[in-house]
Backbone as JSON Lines, residues from 0, in Angstrom:
{"i":0,"aa":"M","n":[41.41,-15.55,57.18],"ca":[40.6,-14.45,57.29],"c":[39.4,-14.56,56.33]}
{"i":1,"aa":"P","n":[38.19,-14.49,56.5],"ca":[37.14,-14.72,55.64],"c":[36.99,-13.5,54.8]}
{"i":2,"aa":"R","n":[36.57,-13.79,53.45],"ca":[36.35,-12.82,52.36],"c":[35.11,-12.14,52.56]}
{"i":3,"aa":"P","n":[35.02,-10.76,52.29],"ca":[33.71,-10.0,52.35],"c":[32.84,-10.51,51.17]}
{"i":4,"aa":"A","n":[31.55,-10.49,51.26],"ca":[30.6,-10.88,50.31],"c":[30.61,-10.01,49.04]}
{"i":5,"aa":"D","n":[30.98,-8.82,49.14],"ca":[30.82,-7.91,48.04],"c":[32.23,-7.56,47.39]}
{"i":6,"aa":"T","n":[33.22,-8.43,47.42],"ca":[34.4,-8.27,46.61],"c":[34.4,-9.16,45.49]}
{"i":7,"aa":"P","n":[35.25,-8.91,44.55],"ca":[35.4,-9.71,43.33],"c":[35.54,-11.15,43.6]}
{"i":8,"aa":"D","n":[36.22,-11.5,44.79],"ca":[36.49,-12.9,45.13],"c":[35.38,-13.48,46.08]}
{"i":9,"aa":"G","n":[34.42,-12.62,46.46],"ca":[33.34,-13.16,47.29],"c":[32.14,-13.8,46.52]}
{"i":10,"aa":"P","n":[31.32,-14.38,47.18],"ca":[30.18,-15.11,46.52],"c":[29.07,-14.26,46.01]}
{"i":11,"aa":"G","n":[29.03,-12.94,46.43],"ca":[27.93,-12.03,46.03],"c":[28.32,-11.34,44.91]}
{"i":12,"aa":"W","n":[29.44,-11.42,44.29],"ca":[30.07,-10.6,43.29],"c":[29.47,-11.13,41.89]}
{"i":13,"aa":"H","n":[28.99,-10.15,40.99],"ca":[28.43,-10.66,39.76],"c":[29.17,-9.92,38.67]}
{"i":14,"aa":"G","n":[30.13,-9.13,39.04],"ca":[30.81,-8.47,37.96],"c":[30.11,-7.15,37.34]}
{"i":15,"aa":"F","n":[29.02,-6.88,37.94],"ca":[28.25,-5.71,37.54],"c":[28.52,-4.36,38.16]}
{"i":16,"aa":"G","n":[29.38,-4.47,39.25],"ca":[29.64,-3.21,40.15],"c":[28.67,-3.19,41.29]}
{"i":17,"aa":"A","n":[29.07,-2.31,42.21],"ca":[28.4,-2.26,43.54],"c":[27.23,-1.26,43.25]}
{"i":18,"aa":"G","n":[26.25,-1.46,44.0],"ca":[24.99,-0.53,44.05],"c":[25.15,0.27,45.31]}
{"i":19,"aa":"R","n":[23.91,0.62,45.77],"ca":[23.97,1.56,47.02],"c":[24.56,0.78,48.18]}
{"i":20,"aa":"A","n":[25.22,1.41,48.96],"ca":[25.79,1.02,50.29],"c":[26.54,-0.22,50.13]}
{"i":21,"aa":"G","n":[27.35,-0.33,49.02],"ca":[28.27,-1.38,48.77],"c":[27.63,-2.77,48.4]}
{"i":22,"aa":"K","n":[26.41,-2.8,48.18],"ca":[25.58,-4.08,47.83],"c":[25.78,-4.28,46.36]}
{"i":23,"aa":"T","n":[25.97,-5.42,46.03],"ca":[26.0,-5.75,44.64],"c":[24.58,-5.85,43.84]}
{"i":24,"aa":"R","n":[24.39,-5.58,42.75],"ca":[23.15,-5.64,42.02],"c":[23.15,-6.82,41.04]}
{"i":25,"aa":"D","n":[22.17,-7.59,41.03],"ca":[22.02,-8.71,40.04],"c":[21.48,-8.27,38.92]}
{"i":26,"aa":"M","n":[22.14,-7.89,37.69],"ca":[21.6,-7.31,36.59],"c":[20.83,-8.43,35.7]}
{"i":27,"aa":"T","n":[21.03,-9.66,36.09],"ca":[20.36,-10.66,35.21],"c":[18.86,-10.6,35.19]}
{"i":28,"aa":"A","n":[18.38,-9.79,36.2],"ca":[16.77,-9.64,36.31],"c":[16.38,-8.66,35.15]}
{"i":29,"aa":"H","n":[17.19,-7.85,34.79],"ca":[16.94,-6.83,33.75],"c":[17.19,-7.21,32.3]}
{"i":30,"aa":"I","n":[17.75,-8.44,32.14],"ca":[18.0,-8.87,30.7],"c":[16.82,-9.48,30.14]}
{"i":31,"aa":"R","n":[16.5,-9.06,28.9],"ca":[15.48,-9.58,28.23],"c":[15.82,-10.73,27.35]}
{"i":32,"aa":"V","n":[15.2,-11.84,27.34],"ca":[15.6,-12.93,26.48],"c":[14.38,-13.29,25.48]}
{"i":33,"aa":"R","n":[14.9,-13.56,24.3],"ca":[13.9,-13.89,23.25],"c":[14.39,-15.15,22.51]}
{"i":34,"aa":"S","n":[13.47,-16.11,22.35],"ca":[13.79,-17.3,21.72],"c":[13.85,-17.14,20.25]}
{"i":35,"aa":"R","n":[14.46,-18.07,19.47],"ca":[14.49,-17.96,17.92],"c":[13.14,-18.01,17.4]}
{"i":36,"aa":"S","n":[12.24,-18.9,17.87],"ca":[10.98,-19.11,17.2],"c":[10.18,-17.79,17.49]}
{"i":37,"aa":"Q","n":[10.19,-17.15,18.61],"ca":[9.46,-15.93,18.75],"c":[9.86,-14.82,17.81]}
{"i":38,"aa":"G","n":[11.14,-14.66,17.55],"ca":[11.65,-13.66,16.63],"c":[11.26,-14.08,15.14]}
{"i":39,"aa":"T","n":[11.21,-15.39,14.9],"ca":[10.99,-15.9,13.51],"c":[9.49,-15.47,13.19]}
{"i":40,"aa":"A","n":[8.57,-15.78,14.01],"ca":[7.18,-15.45,13.94],"c":[7.03,-13.96,13.53]}
{"i":41,"aa":"A","n":[7.59,-13.05,14.19],"ca":[7.43,-11.68,13.85],"c":[8.09,-11.34,12.58]}
{"i":42,"aa":"R","n":[9.35,-11.98,12.29],"ca":[9.92,-11.7,11.0],"c":[8.99,-12.18,9.86]}
{"i":43,"aa":"L","n":[8.41,-13.31,10.1],"ca":[7.6,-13.94,9.03],"c":[6.39,-12.99,8.73]}
{"i":44,"aa":"I","n":[5.81,-12.35,9.78],"ca":[4.74,-11.52,9.67],"c":[5.17,-10.42,8.77]}
{"i":45,"aa":"V","n":[6.28,-9.81,9.15],"ca":[6.85,-8.5,8.43],"c":[7.11,-9.02,6.91]}
{"i":46,"aa":"L","n":[7.61,-10.2,6.68],"ca":[8.01,-10.62,5.29],"c":[6.74,-10.81,4.47]}
{"i":47,"aa":"V","n":[5.66,-11.33,5.07],"ca":[4.4,-11.46,4.37],"c":[3.89,-10.14,3.9]}
{"i":48,"aa":"A","n":[3.76,-9.18,4.94],"ca":[3.23,-7.83,4.76],"c":[4.09,-7.11,3.77]}
{"i":49,"aa":"D","n":[5.37,-7.26,3.65],"ca":[6.23,-6.63,2.77],"c":[6.09,-7.17,1.32]}
{"i":50,"aa":"V","n":[5.88,-8.41,1.22],"ca":[5.7,-9.08,-0.1],"c":[4.34,-8.67,-0.69]}
{"i":51,"aa":"L","n":[3.26,-8.57,0.19],"ca":[1.97,-8.08,-0.3],"c":[2.09,-6.78,-0.87]}
{"i":52,"aa":"A","n":[2.71,-5.84,-0.06],"ca":[2.83,-4.47,-0.5],"c":[3.66,-4.38,-1.69]}
{"i":53,"aa":"L","n":[4.78,-5.1,-1.78],"ca":[5.66,-5.04,-2.94],"c":[4.81,-5.49,-4.26]}
{"i":54,"aa":"I","n":[3.98,-6.35,-4.19],"ca":[3.14,-6.8,-5.28],"c":[2.26,-5.58,-5.74]}
{"i":55,"aa":"I","n":[1.66,-4.89,-4.91],"ca":[0.9,-3.83,-5.1],"c":[1.65,-2.58,-5.68]}
{"i":56,"aa":"V","n":[2.82,-2.42,-5.11],"ca":[3.64,-1.21,-5.55],"c":[4.26,-1.5,-6.94]}
{"i":57,"aa":"L","n":[4.64,-2.82,-7.19],"ca":[4.89,-3.27,-8.44],"c":[3.88,-3.03,-9.6]}
{"i":58,"aa":"W","n":[2.71,-3.29,-9.23],"ca":[1.73,-3.02,-10.27],"c":[1.42,-1.48,-10.5]}
{"i":59,"aa":"I","n":[1.5,-0.71,-9.42],"ca":[1.46,0.72,-9.62],"c":[2.57,1.18,-10.58]}
{"i":60,"aa":"A","n":[3.8,0.75,-10.46],"ca":[4.89,1.1,-11.28],"c":[4.72,0.58,-12.69]}
{"i":61,"aa":"L","n":[4.27,-0.68,-12.82],"ca":[3.92,-1.07,-14.14],"c":[2.82,-0.39,-14.89]}
{"i":62,"aa":"Y","n":[1.76,0.04,-14.12],"ca":[0.69,0.74,-14.71],"c":[1.25,2.2,-15.29]}
{"i":63,"aa":"L","n":[2.02,2.78,-14.28],"ca":[2.5,4.11,-14.7],"c":[3.43,4.19,-15.78]}
{"i":64,"aa":"L","n":[4.25,2.95,-16.03],"ca":[5.14,2.92,-17.07],"c":[4.42,2.32,-18.41]}
{"i":65,"aa":"G","n":[3.26,2.12,-18.24],"ca":[2.42,1.66,-19.47],"c":[2.8,0.23,-19.89]}
{"i":66,"aa":"A","n":[3.0,-0.76,-18.9],"ca":[3.3,-2.09,-19.26],"c":[2.21,-2.8,-20.09]}
{"i":67,"aa":"N","n":[2.72,-3.73,-20.94],"ca":[1.75,-4.53,-21.63],"c":[0.96,-5.52,-20.82]}
{"i":68,"aa":"R","n":[-0.42,-5.26,-20.64],"ca":[-1.33,-6.01,-19.76],"c":[-1.51,-7.48,-20.4]}
{"i":69,"aa":"S","n":[-1.18,-7.64,-21.65],"ca":[-1.36,-9.04,-22.26],"c":[-0.25,-9.93,-21.86]}
{"i":70,"aa":"N","n":[0.86,-9.28,-21.39],"ca":[1.96,-10.27,-20.93],"c":[1.5,-10.85,-19.68]}
{"i":71,"aa":"E","n":[1.99,-12.21,-19.62],"ca":[1.54,-13.15,-18.51],"c":[2.02,-12.64,-17.16]}
{"i":72,"aa":"V","n":[3.3,-12.09,-17.04],"ca":[3.77,-11.67,-15.72],"c":[2.94,-10.43,-15.27]}
{"i":73,"aa":"V","n":[2.83,-9.55,-16.27],"ca":[2.02,-8.26,-15.99],"c":[0.63,-8.56,-15.53]}
{"i":74,"aa":"G","n":[0.03,-9.58,-16.34],"ca":[-1.3,-9.9,-16.02],"c":[-1.46,-10.6,-14.63]}
{"i":75,"aa":"W","n":[-0.53,-11.41,-14.23],"ca":[-0.54,-12.06,-12.94],"c":[-0.38,-10.88,-11.79]}
{"i":76,"aa":"I","n":[0.51,-10.03,-11.97],"ca":[0.74,-9.01,-10.99],"c":[-0.38,-8.1,-10.89]}
{"i":77,"aa":"H","n":[-1.14,-7.75,-12.04],"ca":[-2.27,-7.0,-12.0],"c":[-3.5,-7.63,-11.26]}
{"i":78,"aa":"D","n":[-3.59,-9.05,-11.54],"ca":[-4.61,-9.71,-10.93],"c":[-4.44,-9.82,-9.32]}
{"i":79,"aa":"A","n":[-3.11,-10.16,-8.97],"ca":[-2.88,-10.29,-7.57],"c":[-3.06,-8.92,-6.87]}
{"i":80,"aa":"A","n":[-2.61,-7.89,-7.5],"ca":[-2.77,-6.42,-6.88],"c":[-4.26,-6.18,-6.7]}
{"i":81,"aa":"T","n":[-5.02,-6.46,-7.9],"ca":[-6.39,-6.0,-7.83],"c":[-7.06,-6.92,-6.73]}
{"i":82,"aa":"W","n":[-6.8,-8.16,-6.46],"ca":[-7.37,-8.94,-5.49],"c":[-6.98,-8.4,-4.09]}
{"i":83,"aa":"L","n":[-5.68,-8.05,-3.88],"ca":[-5.23,-7.56,-2.65],"c":[-5.86,-6.16,-2.28]}
{"i":84,"aa":"A","n":[-5.96,-5.32,-3.31],"ca":[-6.46,-3.84,-3.0],"c":[-7.85,-3.87,-3.5]}
{"i":85,"aa":"G","n":[-8.68,-4.9,-3.43],"ca":[-10.03,-4.82,-3.86],"c":[-10.95,-3.9,-2.96]}
{"i":86,"aa":"W","n":[-10.55,-3.98,-1.57],"ca":[-11.28,-3.26,-0.67],"c":[-11.0,-1.75,-0.67]}
{"i":87,"aa":"S","n":[-9.97,-1.38,-1.15],"ca":[-9.45,0.05,-1.18],"c":[-9.52,0.75,-2.49]}
{"i":88,"aa":"Y","n":[-9.64,0.07,-3.57],"ca":[-9.54,0.71,-4.9],"c":[-10.61,1.74,-5.21]}
{"i":89,"aa":"D","n":[-11.9,1.47,-4.85],"ca":[-12.89,2.46,-5.14],"c":[-13.3,3.26,-3.82]}
{"i":90,"aa":"L","n":[-12.39,3.28,-2.81],"ca":[-12.79,3.98,-1.65],"c":[-12.67,5.53,-2.01]}
{"i":91,"aa":"F","n":[-11.89,6.08,-2.87],"ca":[-11.94,7.37,-3.26],"c":[-12.0,7.45,-4.83]}
{"i":92,"aa":"T","n":[-12.63,8.38,-5.31],"ca":[-12.78,8.55,-6.82],"c":[-12.02,9.87,-7.23]}
{"i":93,"aa":"F","n":[-11.24,9.62,-8.44],"ca":[-10.63,10.82,-8.91],"c":[-10.85,10.83,-10.43]}
{"i":94,"aa":"S","n":[-10.8,11.92,-11.1],"ca":[-11.03,12.11,-12.4],"c":[-9.96,11.63,-13.24]}
{"i":95,"aa":"R","n":[-8.71,11.59,-12.69],"ca":[-7.59,11.12,-13.5],"c":[-7.26,9.58,-13.24]}
{"i":96,"aa":"E","n":[-7.34,8.82,-14.17],"ca":[-7.21,7.44,-13.97],"c":[-5.85,6.92,-13.06]}
{"i":97,"aa":"W","n":[-4.68,7.66,-13.48],"ca":[-3.49,7.33,-13.01],"c":[-3.52,7.62,-11.42]}
{"i":98,"aa":"L","n":[-4.18,8.68,-11.03],"ca":[-4.39,9.05,-9.4],"c":[-5.21,8.08,-8.75]}
{"i":99,"aa":"Q","n":[-6.24,7.62,-9.56],"ca":[-6.97,6.55,-9.04],"c":[-6.24,5.34,-8.62]}
{"i":100,"aa":"V","n":[-5.39,4.91,-9.68],"ca":[-4.59,3.71,-9.45],"c":[-3.56,3.84,-8.24]}
{"i":101,"aa":"V","n":[-2.88,5.09,-8.31],"ca":[-1.83,5.25,-7.21],"c":[-2.53,5.33,-5.88]}
{"i":102,"aa":"V","n":[-3.66,6.0,-5.69],"ca":[-4.26,6.23,-4.42],"c":[-4.95,4.87,-4.01]}
{"i":103,"aa":"G","n":[-5.78,4.33,-4.93],"ca":[-6.41,3.12,-4.56],"c":[-5.55,2.02,-4.28]}
{"i":104,"aa":"Y","n":[-4.58,1.72,-4.99],"ca":[-3.73,0.73,-4.72],"c":[-2.67,1.04,-3.62]}
{"i":105,"aa":"G","n":[-2.18,2.29,-3.71],"ca":[-1.15,2.61,-2.62],"c":[-1.75,2.67,-1.19]}
{"i":106,"aa":"L","n":[-2.94,2.97,-1.11],"ca":[-3.63,2.87,0.3],"c":[-3.51,1.47,0.82]}
{"i":107,"aa":"A","n":[-3.8,0.34,-0.08],"ca":[-3.84,-0.95,0.45],"c":[-2.4,-1.35,0.81]}
{"i":108,"aa":"A","n":[-1.41,-0.89,-0.06],"ca":[0.06,-1.21,0.29],"c":[0.49,-0.57,1.63]}
{"i":109,"aa":"V","n":[0.08,0.62,1.86],"ca":[0.44,1.24,3.2],"c":[-0.23,0.59,4.25]}
{"i":110,"aa":"V","n":[-1.41,0.3,4.14],"ca":[-2.2,-0.34,5.24],"c":[-1.55,-1.88,5.48]}
{"i":111,"aa":"Y","n":[-1.13,-2.56,4.56],"ca":[-0.66,-3.83,4.73],"c":[0.8,-3.7,5.38]}
{"i":112,"aa":"V","n":[1.6,-2.67,5.05],"ca":[2.84,-2.61,5.78],"c":[2.64,-2.07,7.24]}
{"i":113,"aa":"L","n":[1.67,-1.13,7.41],"ca":[1.54,-0.64,8.88],"c":[0.95,-1.75,9.75]}
{"i":114,"aa":"I","n":[-0.05,-2.52,9.31],"ca":[-0.6,-3.59,10.06],"c":[0.29,-4.64,10.28]}
{"i":115,"aa":"G","n":[1.08,-5.11,9.29],"ca":[2.05,-6.27,9.37],"c":[3.19,-5.78,10.23]}
{"i":116,"aa":"H","n":[3.79,-4.66,10.2],"ca":[4.8,-4.3,11.11],"c":[4.4,-3.97,12.51]}
{"i":117,"aa":"G","n":[3.13,-3.49,12.57],"ca":[2.58,-3.17,13.94],"c":[2.3,-4.56,14.72]}
{"i":118,"aa":"L","n":[1.71,-5.45,14.02],"ca":[1.55,-6.89,14.53],"c":[2.78,-7.44,15.1]}
{"i":119,"aa":"A","n":[3.77,-7.51,14.1],"ca":[5.09,-8.03,14.46],"c":[5.8,-7.36,15.66]}
{"i":120,"aa":"R","n":[5.71,-6.07,15.61],"ca":[6.27,-5.36,16.87],"c":[5.48,-5.8,18.04]}
{"i":121,"aa":"L","n":[4.19,-5.98,18.0],"ca":[3.37,-6.26,19.19],"c":[3.78,-7.72,19.54]}
{"i":122,"aa":"L","n":[3.84,-8.59,18.58],"ca":[4.04,-9.93,18.99],"c":[5.5,-10.1,19.57]}
{"i":123,"aa":"A","n":[6.52,-9.41,19.04],"ca":[7.89,-9.46,19.43],"c":[7.95,-8.95,20.92]}
{"i":124,"aa":"R","n":[7.19,-7.88,21.18],"ca":[7.17,-7.12,22.5],"c":[6.55,-8.06,23.49]}
{"i":125,"aa":"R","n":[5.44,-8.78,23.14],"ca":[4.7,-9.64,23.94],"c":[5.42,-10.83,24.29]}
{"i":126,"aa":"Q","n":[6.33,-11.32,23.47],"ca":[6.9,-12.57,23.71],"c":[8.31,-12.42,24.35]}
{"i":127,"aa":"V","n":[8.62,-11.36,24.78],"ca":[9.88,-10.97,25.55],"c":[9.56,-11.47,26.94]}
{"i":128,"aa":"V","n":[10.42,-12.26,27.49],"ca":[10.3,-12.94,28.78],"c":[10.91,-11.9,29.85]}
């Protein structure tokens, strides 16, 4: 006696259960596949954005704590943060210098994180097959 096509022993069975009217559904069409290189590119973008923001936030913390600017490490972090936030530092002016530093540099850090994570999400979503 031949086996029906929609039973676990039949050729049309995929193990996902029966759909309407006893027909099987092929769920493999709904599975998203992502290769390692596609995920790696998105992770790399996030990593770069986070490192840039970390440098800026580190400078804000060092400034607020009154770190010695003649120290080489503090000087390097200050120079890197100033270069990264050069476009945003004088965007707003405040009478208090600490507020100027927090807002001017902080805005750049937030923008780097938002753009980096947004690009990574867009790249990851676009490269899903």
